[in-house]
Coordinates of C-alpha atoms in Angstrom, one line a residue:
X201 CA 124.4 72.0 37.3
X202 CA 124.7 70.0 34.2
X203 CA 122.3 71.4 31.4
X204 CA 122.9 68.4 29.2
X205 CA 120.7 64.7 28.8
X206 CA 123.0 62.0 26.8
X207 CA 120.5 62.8 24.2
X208 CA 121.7 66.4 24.0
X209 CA 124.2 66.1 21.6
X210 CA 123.3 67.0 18.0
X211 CA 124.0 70.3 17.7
X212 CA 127.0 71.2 15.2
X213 CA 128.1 74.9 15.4
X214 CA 125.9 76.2 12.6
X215 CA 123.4 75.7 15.2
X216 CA 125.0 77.3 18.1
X217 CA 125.9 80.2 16.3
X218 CA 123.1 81.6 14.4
X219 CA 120.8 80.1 17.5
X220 CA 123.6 82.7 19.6
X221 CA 122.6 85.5 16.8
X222 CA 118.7 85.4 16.8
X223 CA 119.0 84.8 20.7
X224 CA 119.5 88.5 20.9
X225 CA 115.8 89.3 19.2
X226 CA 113.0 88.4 21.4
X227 CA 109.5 88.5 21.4
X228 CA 109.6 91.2 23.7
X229 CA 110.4 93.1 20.8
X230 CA 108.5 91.8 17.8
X231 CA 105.0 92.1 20.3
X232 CA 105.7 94.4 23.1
X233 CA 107.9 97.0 20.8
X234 CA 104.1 98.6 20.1
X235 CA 103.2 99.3 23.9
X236 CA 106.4 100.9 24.4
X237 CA 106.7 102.9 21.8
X238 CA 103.3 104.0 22.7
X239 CA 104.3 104.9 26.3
X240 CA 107.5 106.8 25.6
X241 CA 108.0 108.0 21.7
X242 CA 111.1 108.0 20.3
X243 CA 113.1 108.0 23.8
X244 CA 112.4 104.4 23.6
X245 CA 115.5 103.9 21.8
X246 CA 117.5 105.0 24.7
X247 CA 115.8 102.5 26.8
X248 CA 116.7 99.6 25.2
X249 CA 120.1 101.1 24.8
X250 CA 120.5 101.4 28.8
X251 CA 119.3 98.1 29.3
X252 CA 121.3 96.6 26.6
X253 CA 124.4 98.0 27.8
X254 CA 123.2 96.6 31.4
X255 CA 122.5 92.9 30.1
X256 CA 126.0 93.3 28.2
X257 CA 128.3 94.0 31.3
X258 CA 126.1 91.5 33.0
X259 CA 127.1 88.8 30.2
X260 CA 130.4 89.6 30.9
X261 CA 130.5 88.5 34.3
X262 CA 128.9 85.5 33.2
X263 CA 131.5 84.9 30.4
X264 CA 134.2 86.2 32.5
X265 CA 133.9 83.0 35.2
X266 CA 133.0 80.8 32.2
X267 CA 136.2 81.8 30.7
X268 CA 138.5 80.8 33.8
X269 CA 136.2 77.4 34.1
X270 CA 134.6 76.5 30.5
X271 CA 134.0 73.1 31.9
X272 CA 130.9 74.2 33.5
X273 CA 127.9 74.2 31.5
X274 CA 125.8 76.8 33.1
X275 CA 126.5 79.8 34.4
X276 CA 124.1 78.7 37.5
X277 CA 127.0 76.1 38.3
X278 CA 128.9 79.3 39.6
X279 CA 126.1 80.1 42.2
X280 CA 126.4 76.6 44.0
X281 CA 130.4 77.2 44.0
X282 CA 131.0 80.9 45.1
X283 CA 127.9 82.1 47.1
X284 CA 126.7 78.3 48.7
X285 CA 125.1 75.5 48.1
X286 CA 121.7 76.6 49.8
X287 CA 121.9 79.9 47.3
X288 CA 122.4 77.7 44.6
X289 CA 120.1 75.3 45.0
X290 CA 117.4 78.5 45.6
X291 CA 118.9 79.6 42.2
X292 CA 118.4 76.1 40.2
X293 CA 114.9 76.4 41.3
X294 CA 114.1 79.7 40.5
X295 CA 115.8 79.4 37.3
X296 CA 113.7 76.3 36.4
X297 CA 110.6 78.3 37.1
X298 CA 111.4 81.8 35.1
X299 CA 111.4 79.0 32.2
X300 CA 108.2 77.8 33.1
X301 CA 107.2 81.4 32.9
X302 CA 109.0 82.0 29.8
X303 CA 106.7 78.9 28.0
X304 CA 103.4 80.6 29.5
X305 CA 104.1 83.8 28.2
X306 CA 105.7 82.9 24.5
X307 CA 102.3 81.1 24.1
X308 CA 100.4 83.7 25.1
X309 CA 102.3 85.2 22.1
X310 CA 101.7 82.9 20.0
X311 CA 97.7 82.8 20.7
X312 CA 98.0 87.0 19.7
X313 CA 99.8 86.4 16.3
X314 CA 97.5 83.7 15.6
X315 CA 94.6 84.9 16.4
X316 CA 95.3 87.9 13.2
X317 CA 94.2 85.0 10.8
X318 CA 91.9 83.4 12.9
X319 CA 90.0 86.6 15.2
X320 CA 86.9 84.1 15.2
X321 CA 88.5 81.1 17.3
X322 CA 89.3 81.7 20.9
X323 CA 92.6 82.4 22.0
X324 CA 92.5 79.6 24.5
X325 CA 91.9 76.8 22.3
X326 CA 94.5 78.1 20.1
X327 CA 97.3 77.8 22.9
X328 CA 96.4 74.4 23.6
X329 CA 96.6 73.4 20.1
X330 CA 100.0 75.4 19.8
X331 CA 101.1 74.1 22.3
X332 CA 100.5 70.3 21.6
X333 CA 102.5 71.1 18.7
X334 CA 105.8 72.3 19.8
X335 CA 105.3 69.7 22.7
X336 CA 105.3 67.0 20.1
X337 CA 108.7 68.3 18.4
X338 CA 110.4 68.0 21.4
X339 CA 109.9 64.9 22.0
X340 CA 112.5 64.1 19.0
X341 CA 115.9 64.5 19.2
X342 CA 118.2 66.8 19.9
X343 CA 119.5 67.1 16.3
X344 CA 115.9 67.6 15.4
X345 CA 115.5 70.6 17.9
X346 CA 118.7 72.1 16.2
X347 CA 118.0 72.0 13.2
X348 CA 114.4 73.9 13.7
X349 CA 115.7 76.4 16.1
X350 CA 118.1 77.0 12.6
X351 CA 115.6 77.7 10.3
X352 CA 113.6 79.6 13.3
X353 CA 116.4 81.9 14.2
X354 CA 117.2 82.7 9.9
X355 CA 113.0 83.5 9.6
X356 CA 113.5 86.0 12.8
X357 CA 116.8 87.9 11.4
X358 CA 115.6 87.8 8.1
X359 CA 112.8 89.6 9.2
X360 CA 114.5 92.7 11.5
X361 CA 116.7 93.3 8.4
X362 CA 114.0 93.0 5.7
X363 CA 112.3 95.9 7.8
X364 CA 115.2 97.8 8.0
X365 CA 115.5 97.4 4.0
X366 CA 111.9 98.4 3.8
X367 CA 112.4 101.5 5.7
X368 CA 115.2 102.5 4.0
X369 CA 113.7 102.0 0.5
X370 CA 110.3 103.7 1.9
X371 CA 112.6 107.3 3.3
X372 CA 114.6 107.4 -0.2
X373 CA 111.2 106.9 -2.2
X374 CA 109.4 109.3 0.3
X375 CA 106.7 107.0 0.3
X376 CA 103.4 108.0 1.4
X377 CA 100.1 105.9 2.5
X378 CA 96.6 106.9 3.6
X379 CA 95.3 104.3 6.2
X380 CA 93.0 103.7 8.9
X381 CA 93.5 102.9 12.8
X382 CA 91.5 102.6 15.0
X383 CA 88.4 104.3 12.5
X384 CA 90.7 107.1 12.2
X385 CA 91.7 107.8 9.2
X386 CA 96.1 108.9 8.9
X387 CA 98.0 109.9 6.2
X388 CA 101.8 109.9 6.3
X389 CA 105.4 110.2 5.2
X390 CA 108.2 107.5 5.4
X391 CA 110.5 109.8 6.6
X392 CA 113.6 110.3 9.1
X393 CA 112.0 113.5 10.3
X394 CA 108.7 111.4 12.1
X395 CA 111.5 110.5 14.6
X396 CA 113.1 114.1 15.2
X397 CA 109.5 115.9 14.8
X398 CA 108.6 117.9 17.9
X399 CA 111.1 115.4 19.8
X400 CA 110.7 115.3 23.4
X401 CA 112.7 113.3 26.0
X402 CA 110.1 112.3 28.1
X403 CA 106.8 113.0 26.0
X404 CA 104.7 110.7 28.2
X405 CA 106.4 111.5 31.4
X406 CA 109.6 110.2 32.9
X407 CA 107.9 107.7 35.2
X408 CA 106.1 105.8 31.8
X409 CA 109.4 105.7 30.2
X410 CA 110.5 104.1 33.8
X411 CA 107.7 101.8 33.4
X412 CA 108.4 100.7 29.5
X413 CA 112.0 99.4 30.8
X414 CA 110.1 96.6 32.1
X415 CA 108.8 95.2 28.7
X416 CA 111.9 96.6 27.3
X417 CA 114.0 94.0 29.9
X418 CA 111.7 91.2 29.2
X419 CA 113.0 91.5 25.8
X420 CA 116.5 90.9 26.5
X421 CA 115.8 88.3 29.0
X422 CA 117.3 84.8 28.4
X423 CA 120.3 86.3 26.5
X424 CA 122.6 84.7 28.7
X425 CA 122.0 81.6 26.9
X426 CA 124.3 83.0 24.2
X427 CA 127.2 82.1 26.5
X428 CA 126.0 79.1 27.9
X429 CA 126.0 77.6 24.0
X430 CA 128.9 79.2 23.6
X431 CA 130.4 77.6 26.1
X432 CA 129.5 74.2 24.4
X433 CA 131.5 74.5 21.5
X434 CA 135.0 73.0 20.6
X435 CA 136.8 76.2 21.6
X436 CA 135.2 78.3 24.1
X437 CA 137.8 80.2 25.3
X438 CA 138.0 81.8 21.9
X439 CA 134.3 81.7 20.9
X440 CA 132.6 83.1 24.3
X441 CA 134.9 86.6 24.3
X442 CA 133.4 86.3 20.3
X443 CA 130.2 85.9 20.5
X444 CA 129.2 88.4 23.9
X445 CA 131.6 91.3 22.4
X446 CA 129.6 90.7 19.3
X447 CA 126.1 91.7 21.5
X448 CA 126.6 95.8 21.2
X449 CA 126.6 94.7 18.1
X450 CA 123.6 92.6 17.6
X451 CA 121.3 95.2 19.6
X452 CA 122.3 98.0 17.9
X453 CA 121.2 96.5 14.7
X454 CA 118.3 94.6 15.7
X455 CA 116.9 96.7 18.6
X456 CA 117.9 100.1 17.5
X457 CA 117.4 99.6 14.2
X458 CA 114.1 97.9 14.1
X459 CA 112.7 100.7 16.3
X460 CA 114.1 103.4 14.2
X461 CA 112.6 101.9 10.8
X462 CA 109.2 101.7 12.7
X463 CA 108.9 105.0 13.7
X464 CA 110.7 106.2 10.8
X465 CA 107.9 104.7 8.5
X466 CA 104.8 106.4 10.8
X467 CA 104.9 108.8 13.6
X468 CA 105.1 107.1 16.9
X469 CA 101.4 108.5 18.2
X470 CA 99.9 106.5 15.7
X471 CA 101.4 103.0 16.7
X472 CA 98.6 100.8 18.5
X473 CA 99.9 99.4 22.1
X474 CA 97.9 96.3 21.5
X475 CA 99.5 95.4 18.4
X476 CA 102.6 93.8 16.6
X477 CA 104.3 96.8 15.3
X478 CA 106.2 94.8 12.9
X479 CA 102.7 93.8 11.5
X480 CA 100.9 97.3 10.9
X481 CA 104.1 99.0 9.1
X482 CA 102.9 96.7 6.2
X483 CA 99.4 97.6 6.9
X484 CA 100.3 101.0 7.3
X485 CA 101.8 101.2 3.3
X486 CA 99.2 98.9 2.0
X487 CA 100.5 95.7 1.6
X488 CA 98.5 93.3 2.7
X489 CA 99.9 90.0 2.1
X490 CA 102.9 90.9 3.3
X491 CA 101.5 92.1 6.6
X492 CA 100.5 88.3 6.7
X493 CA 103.8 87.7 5.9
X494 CA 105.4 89.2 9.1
X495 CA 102.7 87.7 11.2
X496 CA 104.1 84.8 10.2
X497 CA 107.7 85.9 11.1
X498 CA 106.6 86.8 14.4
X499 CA 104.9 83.9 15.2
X500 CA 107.6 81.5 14.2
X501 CA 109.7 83.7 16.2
X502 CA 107.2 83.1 19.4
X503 CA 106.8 79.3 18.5
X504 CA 111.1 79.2 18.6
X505 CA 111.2 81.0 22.0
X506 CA 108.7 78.6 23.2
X507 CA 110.2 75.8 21.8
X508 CA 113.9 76.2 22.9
X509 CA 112.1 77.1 26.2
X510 CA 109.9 73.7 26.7
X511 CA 113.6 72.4 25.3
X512 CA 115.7 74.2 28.6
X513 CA 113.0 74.3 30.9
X514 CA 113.1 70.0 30.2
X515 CA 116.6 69.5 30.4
X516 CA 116.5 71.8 33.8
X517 CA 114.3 69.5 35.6
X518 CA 116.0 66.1 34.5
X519 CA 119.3 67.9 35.6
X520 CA 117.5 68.8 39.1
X521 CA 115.5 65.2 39.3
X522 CA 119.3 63.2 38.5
X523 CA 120.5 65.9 41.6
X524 CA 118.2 64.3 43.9
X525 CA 117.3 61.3 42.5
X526 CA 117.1 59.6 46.3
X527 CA 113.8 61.9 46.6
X528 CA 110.1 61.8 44.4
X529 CA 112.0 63.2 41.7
X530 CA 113.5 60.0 40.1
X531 CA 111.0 59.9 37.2
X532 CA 111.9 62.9 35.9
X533 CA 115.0 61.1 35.2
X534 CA 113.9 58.6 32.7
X535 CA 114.7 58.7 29.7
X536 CA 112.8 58.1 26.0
X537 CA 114.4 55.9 23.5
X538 CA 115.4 59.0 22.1
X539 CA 117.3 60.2 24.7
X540 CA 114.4 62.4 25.8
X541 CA 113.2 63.1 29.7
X542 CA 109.7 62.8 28.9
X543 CA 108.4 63.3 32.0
X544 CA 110.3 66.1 32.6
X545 CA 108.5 67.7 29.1
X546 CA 105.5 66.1 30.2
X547 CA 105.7 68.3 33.5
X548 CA 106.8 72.0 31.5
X549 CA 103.8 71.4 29.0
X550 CA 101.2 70.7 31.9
X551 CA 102.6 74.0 33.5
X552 CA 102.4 76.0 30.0
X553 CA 98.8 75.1 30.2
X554 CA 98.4 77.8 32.3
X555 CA 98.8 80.3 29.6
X556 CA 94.8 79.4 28.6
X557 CA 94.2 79.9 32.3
X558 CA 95.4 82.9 32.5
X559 CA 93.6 84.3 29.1
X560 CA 90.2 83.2 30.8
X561 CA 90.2 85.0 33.7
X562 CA 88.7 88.4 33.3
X563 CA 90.8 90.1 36.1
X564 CA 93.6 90.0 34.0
X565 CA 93.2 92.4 31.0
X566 CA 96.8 91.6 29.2
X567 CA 98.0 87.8 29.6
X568 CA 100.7 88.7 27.6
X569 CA 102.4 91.3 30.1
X570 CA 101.2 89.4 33.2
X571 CA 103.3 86.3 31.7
X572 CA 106.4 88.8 30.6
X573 CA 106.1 90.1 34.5
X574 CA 106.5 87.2 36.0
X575 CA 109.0 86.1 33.9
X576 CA 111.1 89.6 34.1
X577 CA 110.6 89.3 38.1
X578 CA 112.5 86.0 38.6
X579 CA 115.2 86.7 36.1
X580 CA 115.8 89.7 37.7
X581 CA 116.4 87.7 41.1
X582 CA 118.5 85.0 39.6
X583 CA 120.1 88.1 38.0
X584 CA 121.0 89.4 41.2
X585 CA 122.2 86.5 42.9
X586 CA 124.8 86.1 39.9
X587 CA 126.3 89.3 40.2
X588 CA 126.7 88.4 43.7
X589 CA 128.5 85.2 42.8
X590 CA 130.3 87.3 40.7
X591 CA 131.8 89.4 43.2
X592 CA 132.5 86.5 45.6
X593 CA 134.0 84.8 42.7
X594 CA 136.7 88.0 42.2
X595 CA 137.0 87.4 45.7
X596 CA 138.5 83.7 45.7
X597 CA 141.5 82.3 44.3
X598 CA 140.0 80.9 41.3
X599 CA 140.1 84.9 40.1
X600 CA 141.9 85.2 37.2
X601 CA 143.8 88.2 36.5
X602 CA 144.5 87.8 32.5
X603 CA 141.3 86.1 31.7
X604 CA 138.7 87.4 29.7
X605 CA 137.5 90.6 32.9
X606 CA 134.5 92.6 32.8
X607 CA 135.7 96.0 32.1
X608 CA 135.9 98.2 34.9
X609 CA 134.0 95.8 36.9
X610 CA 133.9 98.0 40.0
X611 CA 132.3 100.8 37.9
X612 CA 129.9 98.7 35.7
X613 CA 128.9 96.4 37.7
X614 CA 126.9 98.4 40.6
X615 CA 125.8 100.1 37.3
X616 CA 124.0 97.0 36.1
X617 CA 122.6 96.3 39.4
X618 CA 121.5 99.6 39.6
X619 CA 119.6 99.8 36.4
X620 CA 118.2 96.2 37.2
X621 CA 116.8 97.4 40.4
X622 CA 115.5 99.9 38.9
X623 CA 113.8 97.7 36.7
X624 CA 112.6 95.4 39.8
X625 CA 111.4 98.8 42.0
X626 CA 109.1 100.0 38.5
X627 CA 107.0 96.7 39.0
X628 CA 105.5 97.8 42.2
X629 CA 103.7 100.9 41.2
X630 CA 102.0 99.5 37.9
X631 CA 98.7 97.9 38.2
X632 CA 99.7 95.5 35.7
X633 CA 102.9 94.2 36.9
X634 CA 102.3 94.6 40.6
X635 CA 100.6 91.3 41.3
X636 CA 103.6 89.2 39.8
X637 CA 106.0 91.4 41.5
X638 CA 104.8 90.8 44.7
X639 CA 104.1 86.9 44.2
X640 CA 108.5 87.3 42.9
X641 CA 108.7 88.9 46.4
X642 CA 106.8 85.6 48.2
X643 CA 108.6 83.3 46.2
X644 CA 112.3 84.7 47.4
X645 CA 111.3 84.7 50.7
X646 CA 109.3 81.6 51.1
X647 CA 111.5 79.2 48.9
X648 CA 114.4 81.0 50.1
X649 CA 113.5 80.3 53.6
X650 CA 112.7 76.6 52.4
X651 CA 116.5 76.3 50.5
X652 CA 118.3 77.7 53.9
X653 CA 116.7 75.5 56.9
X654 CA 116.5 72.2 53.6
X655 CA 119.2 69.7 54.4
X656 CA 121.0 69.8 51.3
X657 CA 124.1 67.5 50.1
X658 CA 126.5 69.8 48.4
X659 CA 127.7 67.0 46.3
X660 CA 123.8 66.9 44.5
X661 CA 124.9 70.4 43.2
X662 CA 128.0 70.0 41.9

């Protein structure tokens, strides 16, 4: 499935690779670190570590059939040619749609962060007007879209690092702050010990820290994008092995170590689940503009995963509309004088609208997590039928032996599947999360029933 419009092609590999670098930090983390701390205390650390080590053998089958084939441009290419076309055209869908559901729920996001200068104005009004925005930049070129994911991605690092720094600074100073949360009054200590304090495994119970891997997986989700732009560059078969052994990397500094500054700087029972953790440490110590400061981090962080989302979730449907071009899809083929499929964007912004929907109706207390559900729910699926491909790719005699392999693929492997369906299993038995889970469930078997009796010409997804 080609990702690419003829107007794709102003990204120079400054772009790709810090884009690849801040594609590791999501907004999972910047807004949903706060509900999981809250749920499981320190012992959060090891959850992102189980899934990070999860989505990093996964990326390795990815970059492993990349590697042997670098001429394909999405690792969704390799469903259509190892487990079918009728798989792989269920796959292009459903990948098109988590997208969808990425946009809803980064705006969402957006409305939250927003929304801390502005409490007055509804959050509503404020997605659409956020929205309009970002829709408006991508309607410029590619270069353009480059170049602002750049500065987007150098805001986002900048930020993790800065509150490492902060942290660190804060523990050698032995900084302490009286504040108020909540109308109760806390004092406190920077210090290493708020992490080892009374530590506990499980403080809230093993089946909450079960149930935090789900935020904690919506986090890393879209991280296979790091090959895919890899993939693009002038070497990938020395840039891909690069940049995914990099991710242990990446996650330790960025995931772990955000975490650990957080709850180094205040003890984890004291970190609101509704909130931007990254927000209240500078609230916490009494700095008030800079709290502002990181809001804005945040947000720009939210408004870049929204934008490169609006950007894929585009260039998905004109690659799926020029697949079937015979159908009622051929105007999602069009192109703008600037090498735009407008009315592809037009289509992923009217969809997006339905992040104001969802904030209006009162059944649904957190938009935010239903959003990050649904989005977790159909990336686990697509996840799923890639390791699949995976093993059917092994299996044909386009394996190669001494390319770049997934270590001890027969070991890690039914590992990752087994942490990810752990991950899909969780969704079920949360209020929260159970609706999306079961519309994932309806979807699979519906449009999967749809894909398998669809007459489908194997040449469309090539």
């Amino acid at each position: 499935m080609e990702q690419t419009t003829e107007g794709n092609r102003g990204l120079q590999n400054r772009h790709i690779q810090l884009i690849a670098i801040a594609g590791t930090i999501g907004t999972g983390l910047f807004l949903g670190a706060g509900k999981t701390i809250r749920m499981t205390g320190p012992s959060i650390i090891f959850a992102y570590i189980i899934i990070g080590i999860a989505m990093f053998f996964f990326l390795r089958t990815i970059g492993e059939m990349l590697y042997q084939d670098p001429s394909q441009h999405s690792f969704l290419n390799f469903v259509t040619k190892y487990a079918g076309t009728r798989i792989g055209y269920f796959t292009q869908w459903s990948y098109w749609l988590v997208l969808v559901f990425v946009c809803i729920s980064e705006l969402t996001a957006i409305g939250t962060y927003v929304q801390f200068w502005l409490p007055q104005i509804p959050l509503w009004l404020i997605e659409v007007v956020m929205l309009a925005l970002l829709f408006s930049l991508n309607t410029l070129n590619a270069r353009f879209f480059g170049e602002t994911e750049f500065w987007f991605a150098i805001i986002k690092v900048a930020a993790i690092l800065g509150m490492i720094v902060t942290a660190i600074i804060l523990m050698i100073s032995q900084f302490s702050y009286t504040t108020t949360i909540h109308h109760a009054t806390i004092h406190g200590t920077v210090s290493f010990a708020n992490i080892l304090n009374g530590f506990q495994l499980f403080p809230r119970g093993v089946w909450n820290f079960i149930g935090a891997l789900q935020m904690v997986m919506f986090a890393f989700t879209s991280m296979e994008f790091i090959g895919m732009t890899a993939a693009e560059t002038v070497n990938p078969r020395k840039t891909l092995p690069r940049a995914i052994n990099q991710i242990p990397i990446r996650i330790l500094i960025f995931y772990v170590g955000a975490l650990l500054a957080i709850m180094a700087i205040f003890d984890w029972n004291n970190v609101p689940a509704d909130k931007s953790p990254f927000v209240m440490v500078f609230q916490l110590i009494g700095i008030k503009w800079a709290a502002a400061l990181v809001n804005f981090v945040v947000l720009t962080s939210a408004g870049s995963a929204l934008n490169s989302s609006l950007f894929s979730a585009t260039r998905n449907m004109y690659a799926l509309a020029k697949q079937h071009d015979r159908g009622g899809l051929t105007a999602f083929t069009k192109l703008s004088r600037h090498g735009i499929p407008l009315n592809a964007l037009y289509l992923a912004g009217a969809l997006a609208l339905f992040a104001p929907i969802l904030t209006l109706i009162p059944q649904i207390k957190n938009a935010f997590d239903f959003a990050a559900s649904c989005t977790t729910n159909l990336f686990l699926i697509v996840y799923f039928i890639t390791v699949f491909s995976f093993w059917k790719y092994r299996k044909s005699s386009d394996f190669d032996p001494n390319g770049f392999l997934t270590p001890k693929a027969k070991i890690t492997v039914p590992l990752v599947v087994l942490v990810f369906a752990i991950v899909f299993i969780s969704l079920f038995f949360n209020s929260e999360t159970l609706y999306p889970a079961i519309g994932a469930v309806v979807w699979t078997v519906l449009f999967g029933l749809f894909s398998y009796f669809k007459k489908i010409n194997p040449e469309n997804l090539s």
